[in-house]
Amino acid sequence: MIYIVRAIELKFDCGGSKWKREVQYHKVPMESMKNILDLKIDELQDYFARLGEPAFRVKQVYQGLYQKGYERFDEFTTLSRSLRQRLAEDFVLRSFKELDRITSPLDGTTKLLWQLSDGMKIESVIIYEKKRVTFCISSQIGCALDCKFCATGKMGWLRDLTVGEIVEQVLQMKKLAERPPTNIVFMGMGEPMLNYDNVMRAAEILADEGGLNFSRKKITISTSGIIPGIKRMADEGRPFRLAISLNAADQQKRLQTMPIAKKYPLEQLLKAAQYYYQKTRKRITFEYVLIAGFNDSIEDAKKLVKISRQVPCKINVIPVNSIDDHFPAPSQESLERFEEAIQESVYAVTVRNRKGWDIQAACGMLYAANEKQKIKPEKLSLTDQAH
C-alpha cells in the first residue's frame, strides 16, 4: 500500500491575542483519496464553483495537468497557496510509480511497468516508427478472456483500471517519450469493452480541447470481439476508432486461440461490425496476429479477403510476439506471401514489423518477469486445425 503525507495546519487559542501554529503530518492511504485525473472539465468547474473560485481556475489547472505535466500541486504557482493546499487535501495527482523500463536497442520500443497505489501492476508500451509514435495503454489489471497467445490472459482478471489510472499512463509516457504521441491505442493489458465506461471517459479527457487536446481520430479502442460494446460504441456515436482482434478468419480456428469466440461467434461478430459501419460510416480495423503454421496459409488469406468484402475495413497484419515456441512467428517469406495474397483485394493492408520482440514486449510479459511467473500457454494442435 502506498501512502502520502498530508500536512494539516492547526491554530490553537493560547489566551488573549496569542495563537500557536502547529503543522501535523498524517499518513493517508493513497487509494482512499480521489484522483484529480478522474475528473472531466465540467466536474472540475463544479468543484471550483463550490469553493467560490472564479471559472478561469479550471483552465489554469487543466493546463497544468495536461499541457505542462505538473506532478505536484505546489507546482501550480498561478494558484494561491491556500488553494494549492486545498487541492492537495482533496485529491491525489500522481497515483503510481515506474517499477521497470526496458528499451529495445533494435527499434526503440519501450516497455514500462507501473505499480499502482494498491500495489497492483500494469504495463504500457511506447512504439516508435518513422512518422508515428504510438502509446499502447492498458485498461484492466489482467484479463478474463484468456487468449492463448497472450501472456496477460494467464493472469486472469484482477480489477478494472480507474479513469485516472488510464489517463495517468499517457501523462507519464509523454514525459518519457522521445517524441510526442501521434496515436493512442487501448491495446495493452485488459479488454477495453469490459471496462467501457472508464475507457470512454478517459478517452474523452485525453481529447478535451482544454487539456491534452489529442485528436479523437487518433485514439483507437481495440476489442477481442465484445459485441455489446461494439454496438454501444456505434449507438453512442463515439468519435474514436474501433479495432477488432480477429486473428483467424474462420470460427473453428478463432475458437482455438480466443475462447470469447464461443460466446460471440465470428458470424455474429461480423454482423456487429457491419452494424457499426452502418451507424458510423467509419471503417473498422481488423487486427490479424499471424502465427506460423496456424493462420498464415494462402487459404487463410482467401478467407480474410472474403471477410473484408463483407465489412469495409482496414487490415493490420501483425507477426506474433511469441510468448514461447508454442506460438512461433512466421518467416519473412511466409509473411510476404500472406501479404501478397490479400494486398490487391483489400481496401488497405498494413503489415506491421515485429516491434519489441527482443525485449518480450507482448502484453503481460514484463509483468510476468517481474512477478517471476512462468507463462504456460496451451499448445495448438496443428492436426486439429486441419479439420
CSV table of C-alpha atoms in Angstrom, one decimal:
chain,number,residue,atom,x,y,z
A,1,MET,CA,0.0,0.0,0.0
A,2,ILE,CA,1.3,3.5,-0.9
A,3,TYR,CA,0.8,6.4,1.5
A,4,ILE,CA,1.0,10.1,1.0
A,5,VAL,CA,1.9,12.5,3.8
A,6,ARG,CA,-0.7,15.2,4.3
A,7,ALA,CA,0.1,18.4,6.2
A,8,ILE,CA,-2.7,19.9,8.3
A,9,GLU,CA,-2.2,23.4,9.8
A,10,LEU,CA,-3.9,23.9,13.1
A,11,LYS,CA,-4.2,27.1,15.2
A,12,PHE,CA,-4.8,27.0,19.0
A,13,ASP,CA,-6.0,29.8,21.2
A,14,CYS,CA,-3.4,30.2,23.9
A,15,GLY,CA,-5.3,33.0,25.6
A,16,GLY,CA,-5.6,36.7,24.8
A,17,SER,CA,-4.4,37.5,21.3
A,18,LYS,CA,-1.8,34.8,21.1
A,19,TRP,CA,-2.1,31.9,18.8
A,20,LYS,CA,0.0,28.9,18.5
A,21,ARG,CA,0.6,27.4,14.9
A,22,GLU,CA,1.2,23.7,14.6
A,23,VAL,CA,1.5,21.5,11.5
A,24,GLN,CA,0.6,17.9,11.9
A,25,TYR,CA,1.5,15.2,9.3
A,26,HIS,CA,-0.7,12.3,8.7
A,27,LYS,CA,-0.1,9.2,6.5
A,28,VAL,CA,-3.2,8.7,4.3
A,29,PRO,CA,-3.7,5.6,2.1
A,30,MET,CA,-3.5,7.0,-1.5
A,31,GLU,CA,-6.2,4.7,-2.8
A,32,SER,CA,-8.7,6.3,-0.3
A,33,MET,CA,-8.3,9.7,-2.0
A,34,LYS,CA,-9.9,11.0,-5.2
A,35,ASN,CA,-7.6,11.2,-8.2
A,36,ILE,CA,-7.9,14.6,-9.9
A,37,LEU,CA,-7.3,12.9,-13.3
A,38,ASP,CA,-10.7,11.2,-12.8
A,39,LEU,CA,-12.5,14.5,-13.4
A,40,LYS,CA,-13.7,15.8,-16.7
A,41,ILE,CA,-13.5,19.6,-17.2
A,42,ASP,CA,-17.2,20.2,-16.3
A,43,GLU,CA,-16.7,18.4,-13.0
A,44,LEU,CA,-13.7,20.4,-12.1
A,45,GLN,CA,-15.7,23.5,-12.9
A,46,ASP,CA,-18.4,22.4,-10.4
A,47,TYR,CA,-15.6,21.7,-7.8
A,48,PHE,CA,-14.2,25.3,-8.1
A,49,ALA,CA,-17.7,26.8,-8.1
A,50,ARG,CA,-18.4,25.1,-4.8
A,51,LEU,CA,-15.2,26.7,-3.4
A,52,GLY,CA,-16.3,30.1,-4.7
A,53,GLU,CA,-13.3,30.3,-7.1
A,54,PRO,CA,-13.6,32.1,-10.5
A,55,ALA,CA,-14.1,30.0,-13.6
A,56,PHE,CA,-10.7,30.6,-15.0
A,57,ARG,CA,-9.2,28.4,-12.3
A,58,VAL,CA,-10.3,25.4,-14.3
A,59,LYS,CA,-8.2,26.4,-17.3
A,60,GLN,CA,-5.2,27.0,-15.1
A,61,VAL,CA,-5.5,23.6,-13.5
A,62,TYR,CA,-6.2,21.8,-16.7
A,63,GLN,CA,-3.2,23.4,-18.4
A,64,GLY,CA,-1.0,22.5,-15.5
A,65,LEU,CA,-2.2,18.9,-15.6
A,66,TYR,CA,-2.2,18.1,-19.3
A,67,GLN,CA,0.0,20.7,-21.1
A,68,LYS,CA,2.7,21.4,-18.5
A,69,GLY,CA,2.6,18.0,-16.9
A,70,TYR,CA,2.8,19.1,-13.3
A,71,GLU,CA,3.2,16.3,-10.9
A,72,ARG,CA,2.7,18.1,-7.6
A,73,PHE,CA,0.1,20.7,-6.6
A,74,ASP,CA,2.8,23.1,-5.3
A,75,GLU,CA,3.9,23.5,-9.0
A,76,PHE,CA,0.6,25.3,-9.7
A,77,THR,CA,2.1,28.7,-8.9
A,78,THR,CA,-0.7,30.6,-10.6
A,79,LEU,CA,-2.9,29.4,-7.8
A,80,SER,CA,-2.9,30.8,-4.3
A,81,ARG,CA,-1.0,28.9,-1.6
A,82,SER,CA,-4.3,28.2,0.2
A,83,LEU,CA,-5.9,26.8,-3.0
A,84,ARG,CA,-2.9,24.6,-3.7
A,85,GLN,CA,-3.2,23.2,-0.2
A,86,ARG,CA,-6.9,22.6,-0.6
A,87,LEU,CA,-6.3,20.7,-3.8
A,88,ALA,CA,-3.6,18.6,-2.1
A,89,GLU,CA,-6.1,17.8,0.7
A,90,ASP,CA,-8.8,16.8,-1.7
A,91,PHE,CA,-7.0,15.0,-4.5
A,92,VAL,CA,-4.2,12.7,-5.5
A,93,LEU,CA,-2.2,14.0,-8.5
A,94,ARG,CA,0.1,11.0,-9.2
A,95,SER,CA,-1.1,7.6,-8.1
A,96,PHE,CA,1.6,5.2,-9.3
A,97,LYS,CA,5.3,4.9,-9.9
A,98,GLU,CA,7.6,3.3,-12.5
A,99,LEU,CA,8.9,-0.1,-11.5
A,100,ASP,CA,10.7,-1.2,-14.6
A,101,ARG,CA,11.6,0.1,-18.1
A,102,ILE,CA,13.1,-1.9,-21.0
A,103,THR,CA,14.0,-0.3,-24.3
A,104,SER,CA,14.8,-2.3,-27.4
A,105,PRO,CA,18.2,-1.5,-28.9
A,106,LEU,CA,16.8,-2.6,-32.3
A,107,ASP,CA,13.8,-0.4,-32.8
A,108,GLY,CA,13.5,1.8,-29.6
A,109,THR,CA,10.3,0.2,-28.4
A,110,THR,CA,10.0,0.9,-24.7
A,111,LYS,CA,8.1,-1.3,-22.3
A,112,LEU,CA,7.0,0.2,-19.0
A,113,LEU,CA,5.9,-1.5,-15.8
A,114,TRP,CA,3.9,0.6,-13.3
A,115,GLN,CA,3.0,0.0,-9.7
A,116,LEU,CA,-0.4,1.4,-8.7
A,117,SER,CA,-1.4,2.8,-5.3
A,118,ASP,CA,-2.8,-0.6,-4.2
A,119,GLY,CA,0.4,-2.4,-5.2
A,120,MET,CA,-1.1,-3.9,-8.4
A,121,LYS,CA,1.0,-3.6,-11.6
A,122,ILE,CA,0.2,-2.7,-15.2
A,123,GLU,CA,2.2,-2.3,-18.4
A,124,SER,CA,2.3,0.3,-21.2
A,125,VAL,CA,4.4,0.4,-24.4
A,126,ILE,CA,5.8,3.2,-26.5
A,127,ILE,CA,6.3,2.2,-30.1
A,128,TYR,CA,8.4,4.3,-32.4
A,129,GLU,CA,8.1,4.4,-36.2
A,130,LYS,CA,9.4,7.0,-38.7
A,131,LYS,CA,6.4,9.3,-38.7
A,132,ARG,CA,4.4,7.8,-35.8
A,133,VAL,CA,4.8,7.4,-32.0
A,134,THR,CA,2.1,5.1,-30.6
A,135,PHE,CA,1.2,4.9,-26.9
A,136,CYS,CA,-0.2,1.4,-26.2
A,137,ILE,CA,-2.1,1.6,-22.8
A,138,SER,CA,-3.8,-0.8,-20.5
A,139,SER,CA,-7.5,-0.7,-19.5
A,140,GLN,CA,-7.6,-3.5,-16.8
A,141,ILE,CA,-5.2,-5.3,-14.5
A,142,GLY,CA,-5.1,-8.8,-16.1
A,143,CYS,CA,-7.7,-10.0,-18.4
A,144,ALA,CA,-10.6,-12.6,-18.2
A,145,LEU,CA,-10.6,-13.6,-21.8
A,146,ASP,CA,-7.6,-16.0,-21.8
A,147,CYS,CA,-6.5,-15.6,-25.4
A,148,LYS,CA,-4.0,-18.4,-25.8
A,149,PHE,CA,-1.1,-16.4,-27.3
A,150,CYS,CA,-1.4,-13.5,-24.8
A,151,ALA,CA,0.6,-13.5,-21.5
A,152,THR,CA,-1.9,-11.2,-19.9
A,153,GLY,CA,-4.7,-13.8,-20.2
A,154,LYS,CA,-2.7,-16.1,-17.9
A,155,MET,CA,-3.0,-13.6,-15.1
A,156,GLY,CA,-6.8,-13.7,-15.0
A,157,TRP,CA,-8.8,-10.6,-14.4
A,158,LEU,CA,-7.8,-8.7,-11.2
A,159,ARG,CA,-9.7,-5.4,-11.5
A,160,ASP,CA,-10.6,-2.6,-13.8
A,161,LEU,CA,-8.4,0.5,-14.1
A,162,THR,CA,-9.9,3.8,-12.9
A,163,VAL,CA,-10.3,6.7,-15.3
A,164,GLY,CA,-7.3,8.4,-13.6
A,165,GLU,CA,-5.1,5.4,-13.9
A,166,ILE,CA,-5.8,5.2,-17.6
A,167,VAL,CA,-5.1,8.9,-18.1
A,168,GLU,CA,-2.0,8.9,-16.0
A,169,GLN,CA,-0.4,6.2,-18.2
A,170,VAL,CA,-0.4,8.7,-21.1
A,171,LEU,CA,0.9,11.6,-19.0
A,172,GLN,CA,3.7,9.6,-17.6
A,173,MET,CA,4.6,8.2,-21.0
A,174,LYS,CA,4.5,11.7,-22.5
A,175,LYS,CA,7.3,12.7,-20.2
A,176,LEU,CA,9.4,9.7,-21.0
A,177,ALA,CA,8.9,9.5,-24.8
A,178,GLU,CA,11.4,10.9,-27.2
A,179,ARG,CA,8.7,12.5,-29.3
A,180,PRO,CA,5.0,13.4,-28.7
A,181,PRO,CA,2.5,10.7,-29.4
A,182,THR,CA,0.7,10.6,-32.7
A,183,ASN,CA,-1.6,7.7,-31.7
A,184,ILE,CA,-3.1,6.3,-28.6
A,185,VAL,CA,-4.3,2.7,-28.7
A,186,PHE,CA,-6.2,0.7,-26.0
A,187,MET,CA,-4.3,-2.5,-26.8
A,188,GLY,CA,-2.4,-3.1,-23.6
A,189,MET,CA,-3.5,-5.3,-20.7
A,190,GLY,CA,-7.2,-6.0,-20.4
A,191,GLU,CA,-10.3,-5.9,-22.6
A,192,PRO,CA,-11.4,-2.2,-23.1
A,193,MET,CA,-15.0,-3.1,-23.8
A,194,LEU,CA,-15.3,-4.8,-20.4
A,195,ASN,CA,-14.3,-1.5,-18.7
A,196,TYR,CA,-16.3,0.5,-21.2
A,197,ASP,CA,-17.4,3.5,-19.1
A,198,ASN,CA,-13.9,4.2,-17.7
A,199,VAL,CA,-12.2,3.7,-21.0
A,200,MET,CA,-14.6,6.1,-22.9
A,201,ARG,CA,-14.4,8.7,-20.1
A,202,ALA,CA,-10.6,8.5,-20.1
A,203,ALA,CA,-10.5,8.9,-23.9
A,204,GLU,CA,-12.7,12.0,-23.7
A,205,ILE,CA,-10.5,13.5,-21.1
A,206,LEU,CA,-7.4,12.9,-23.2
A,207,ALA,CA,-9.2,14.5,-26.2
A,208,ASP,CA,-10.5,17.6,-24.3
A,209,GLU,CA,-9.5,20.8,-26.0
A,210,GLY,CA,-8.7,22.4,-22.7
A,211,GLY,CA,-6.3,19.7,-21.7
A,212,LEU,CA,-4.2,17.3,-23.8
A,213,ASN,CA,-6.3,18.1,-26.9
A,214,PHE,CA,-5.5,14.8,-28.5
A,215,SER,CA,-7.2,14.1,-31.8
A,216,ARG,CA,-10.2,11.7,-31.3
A,217,LYS,CA,-9.5,10.2,-34.7
A,218,LYS,CA,-6.1,9.1,-33.4
A,219,ILE,CA,-7.5,7.2,-30.4
A,220,THR,CA,-8.3,3.6,-31.1
A,221,ILE,CA,-10.4,1.3,-28.9
A,222,SER,CA,-9.4,-2.3,-29.5
A,223,THR,CA,-11.6,-5.3,-28.6
A,224,SER,CA,-11.3,-9.0,-28.9
A,225,GLY,CA,-14.9,-9.1,-30.0
A,226,ILE,CA,-17.3,-8.0,-27.2
A,227,ILE,CA,-20.4,-7.4,-29.3
A,228,PRO,CA,-22.5,-5.4,-26.8
A,229,GLY,CA,-19.5,-2.9,-26.5
A,230,ILE,CA,-19.2,-2.6,-30.3
A,231,LYS,CA,-22.9,-1.9,-30.7
A,232,ARG,CA,-22.9,0.5,-27.8
A,233,MET,CA,-20.0,2.4,-29.2
A,234,ALA,CA,-21.9,2.7,-32.5
A,235,ASP,CA,-25.2,3.8,-30.9
A,236,GLU,CA,-23.5,6.4,-28.8
A,237,GLY,CA,-21.7,7.8,-31.8
A,238,ARG,CA,-18.3,7.7,-30.2
A,239,PRO,CA,-15.7,9.6,-32.3
A,240,PHE,CA,-12.8,7.2,-31.6
A,241,ARG,CA,-11.6,4.5,-34.0
A,242,LEU,CA,-12.6,0.8,-33.5
A,243,ALA,CA,-10.2,-2.1,-33.9
A,244,ILE,CA,-11.3,-5.8,-33.7
A,245,SER,CA,-8.7,-8.5,-32.9
A,246,LEU,CA,-9.8,-11.1,-35.5
A,247,ASN,CA,-6.7,-13.3,-35.6
A,248,ALA,CA,-8.4,-16.1,-37.5
A,249,ALA,CA,-10.8,-15.9,-40.5
A,250,ASP,CA,-13.0,-18.9,-39.5
A,251,GLN,CA,-14.9,-19.7,-36.4
A,252,GLN,CA,-13.1,-23.0,-35.6
A,253,LYS,CA,-9.6,-21.5,-35.6
A,254,ARG,CA,-10.7,-18.4,-33.8
A,255,LEU,CA,-12.2,-20.5,-31.1
A,256,GLN,CA,-8.9,-22.4,-30.6
A,257,THR,CA,-7.0,-19.3,-29.6
A,258,MET,CA,-9.8,-17.0,-28.4
A,259,PRO,CA,-12.3,-18.6,-26.0
A,260,ILE,CA,-14.5,-15.4,-26.3
A,261,ALA,CA,-15.5,-16.7,-29.8
A,262,LYS,CA,-17.7,-19.3,-28.1
A,263,LYS,CA,-19.9,-16.5,-26.6
A,264,TYR,CA,-19.6,-14.3,-29.6
A,265,PRO,CA,-19.1,-16.4,-32.7
A,266,LEU,CA,-17.4,-15.0,-35.8
A,267,GLU,CA,-20.6,-14.7,-37.8
A,268,GLN,CA,-22.3,-12.6,-35.1
A,269,LEU,CA,-19.1,-10.5,-34.7
A,270,LEU,CA,-19.1,-9.7,-38.4
A,271,LYS,CA,-22.8,-8.7,-38.2
A,272,ALA,CA,-21.9,-6.4,-35.3
A,273,ALA,CA,-19.0,-4.9,-37.4
A,274,GLN,CA,-21.5,-4.3,-40.2
A,275,TYR,CA,-23.9,-2.6,-37.8
A,276,TYR,CA,-21.0,-0.4,-36.5
A,277,TYR,CA,-20.2,0.7,-40.1
A,278,GLN,CA,-23.8,1.4,-41.0
A,279,LYS,CA,-24.2,3.6,-37.9
A,280,THR,CA,-20.9,5.5,-38.1
A,281,ARG,CA,-19.7,5.2,-41.7
A,282,LYS,CA,-16.2,4.5,-40.2
A,283,ARG,CA,-14.0,1.7,-41.4
A,284,ILE,CA,-13.1,-0.8,-38.8
A,285,THR,CA,-9.5,-2.1,-38.4
A,286,PHE,CA,-9.2,-5.8,-38.2
A,287,GLU,CA,-6.1,-6.9,-36.3
A,288,TYR,CA,-4.7,-10.2,-37.5
A,289,VAL,CA,-1.9,-11.7,-35.4
A,290,LEU,CA,0.0,-14.0,-37.8
A,291,ILE,CA,1.1,-17.3,-36.2
A,292,ALA,CA,3.4,-19.7,-38.2
A,293,GLY,CA,1.6,-22.9,-39.2
A,294,PHE,CA,-1.7,-21.8,-37.8
A,295,ASN,CA,-3.3,-18.9,-39.6
A,296,ASP,CA,-0.7,-17.9,-42.2
A,297,SER,CA,-1.7,-20.1,-45.2
A,298,ILE,CA,-3.0,-18.9,-48.6
A,299,GLU,CA,-6.4,-20.4,-47.7
A,300,ASP,CA,-6.4,-18.3,-44.5
A,301,ALA,CA,-5.6,-15.3,-46.6
A,302,LYS,CA,-8.5,-16.0,-49.0
A,303,LYS,CA,-10.9,-16.3,-46.1
A,304,LEU,CA,-9.7,-12.9,-44.7
A,305,VAL,CA,-10.3,-11.3,-48.1
A,306,LYS,CA,-13.8,-12.7,-48.1
A,307,ILE,CA,-14.4,-11.0,-44.7
A,308,SER,CA,-13.1,-7.7,-46.0
A,309,ARG,CA,-15.8,-7.8,-48.7
A,310,GLN,CA,-18.5,-8.1,-46.0
A,311,VAL,CA,-17.3,-5.2,-43.8
A,312,PRO,CA,-15.5,-2.1,-45.1
A,313,CYS,CA,-12.2,-2.3,-43.2
A,314,LYS,CA,-8.5,-1.9,-42.9
A,315,ILE,CA,-6.4,-4.9,-42.0
A,316,ASN,CA,-3.3,-4.8,-39.8
A,317,VAL,CA,-1.2,-8.0,-40.1
A,318,ILE,CA,1.0,-8.3,-37.1
A,319,PRO,CA,3.6,-11.1,-36.8
A,320,VAL,CA,3.1,-12.6,-33.3
A,321,ASN,CA,5.4,-11.5,-30.5
A,322,SER,CA,5.7,-15.1,-29.2
A,323,ILE,CA,5.4,-15.8,-25.5
A,324,ASP,CA,7.2,-19.0,-26.2
A,325,ASP,CA,7.8,-21.6,-29.0
A,326,HIS,CA,4.2,-22.8,-28.9
A,327,PHE,CA,3.3,-19.7,-31.0
A,328,PRO,CA,6.1,-19.2,-33.5
A,329,ALA,CA,6.4,-16.1,-35.6
A,330,PRO,CA,6.1,-16.6,-39.3
A,331,SER,CA,9.1,-16.4,-41.5
A,332,GLN,CA,9.7,-13.4,-43.7
A,333,GLU,CA,8.8,-15.5,-46.7
A,334,SER,CA,5.5,-16.6,-45.2
A,335,LEU,CA,4.7,-13.0,-44.2
A,336,GLU,CA,5.3,-11.7,-47.7
A,337,ARG,CA,3.3,-14.5,-49.3
A,338,PHE,CA,0.4,-13.8,-47.0
A,339,GLU,CA,0.6,-10.0,-47.6
A,340,GLU,CA,0.7,-10.6,-51.4
A,341,ALA,CA,-2.4,-12.8,-51.2
A,342,ILE,CA,-4.5,-10.1,-49.6
A,343,GLN,CA,-2.9,-6.9,-50.8
A,344,GLU,CA,-4.8,-6.5,-54.1
A,345,SER,CA,-8.2,-7.4,-52.8
A,346,VAL,CA,-8.4,-5.4,-49.5
A,347,TYR,CA,-9.0,-1.7,-49.2
A,348,ALA,CA,-6.0,-1.1,-47.0
A,349,VAL,CA,-3.5,-3.5,-45.6
A,350,THR,CA,-0.7,-2.7,-43.2
A,351,VAL,CA,1.9,-5.3,-42.3
A,352,ARG,CA,3.5,-4.3,-39.0
A,353,ASN,CA,7.1,-5.0,-38.3
A,354,ARG,CA,7.6,-7.0,-35.1
A,355,LYS,CA,8.2,-4.3,-32.5
A,356,GLY,CA,9.9,-5.1,-29.3
A,357,TRP,CA,10.3,-8.8,-29.9
A,358,ASP,CA,13.8,-8.7,-28.5
A,359,ILE,CA,12.5,-7.3,-25.1
A,360,GLN,CA,9.4,-9.5,-24.9
A,361,ALA,CA,7.1,-6.6,-25.5
A,362,ALA,CA,4.0,-8.8,-25.8
A,363,CYS,CA,1.2,-7.9,-23.3
A,364,GLY,CA,1.8,-9.2,-19.8
A,365,MET,CA,5.4,-10.5,-20.3
A,366,LEU,CA,7.2,-7.7,-18.3
A,367,TYR,CA,4.6,-8.2,-15.6
A,368,ALA,CA,5.2,-11.9,-15.5
A,369,ALA,CA,9.0,-11.5,-15.4
A,370,ASN,CA,8.7,-9.0,-12.5
A,371,GLU,CA,6.4,-11.4,-10.7
A,372,LYS,CA,8.7,-14.3,-11.6
A,373,GLN,CA,5.7,-16.2,-13.0
A,374,LYS,CA,6.1,-18.8,-15.7
A,375,ILE,CA,3.7,-18.2,-18.6
A,376,LYS,CA,2.3,-21.6,-19.8
A,377,PRO,CA,0.2,-21.2,-22.9
A,378,GLU,CA,-1.8,-24.1,-24.3
A,379,LYS,CA,-0.1,-25.6,-27.3
A,380,LEU,CA,-2.0,-25.6,-30.5
A,381,SER,CA,-2.8,-28.9,-32.1
A,382,LEU,CA,-1.9,-28.5,-35.8
A,383,THR,CA,-3.6,-31.8,-36.5
A,384,ASP,CA,-6.9,-30.5,-35.1
A,385,GLN,CA,-6.5,-27.2,-37.1
A,386,ALA,CA,-6.7,-29.0,-40.4
A,387,HIS,CA,-10.3,-30.2,-39.7
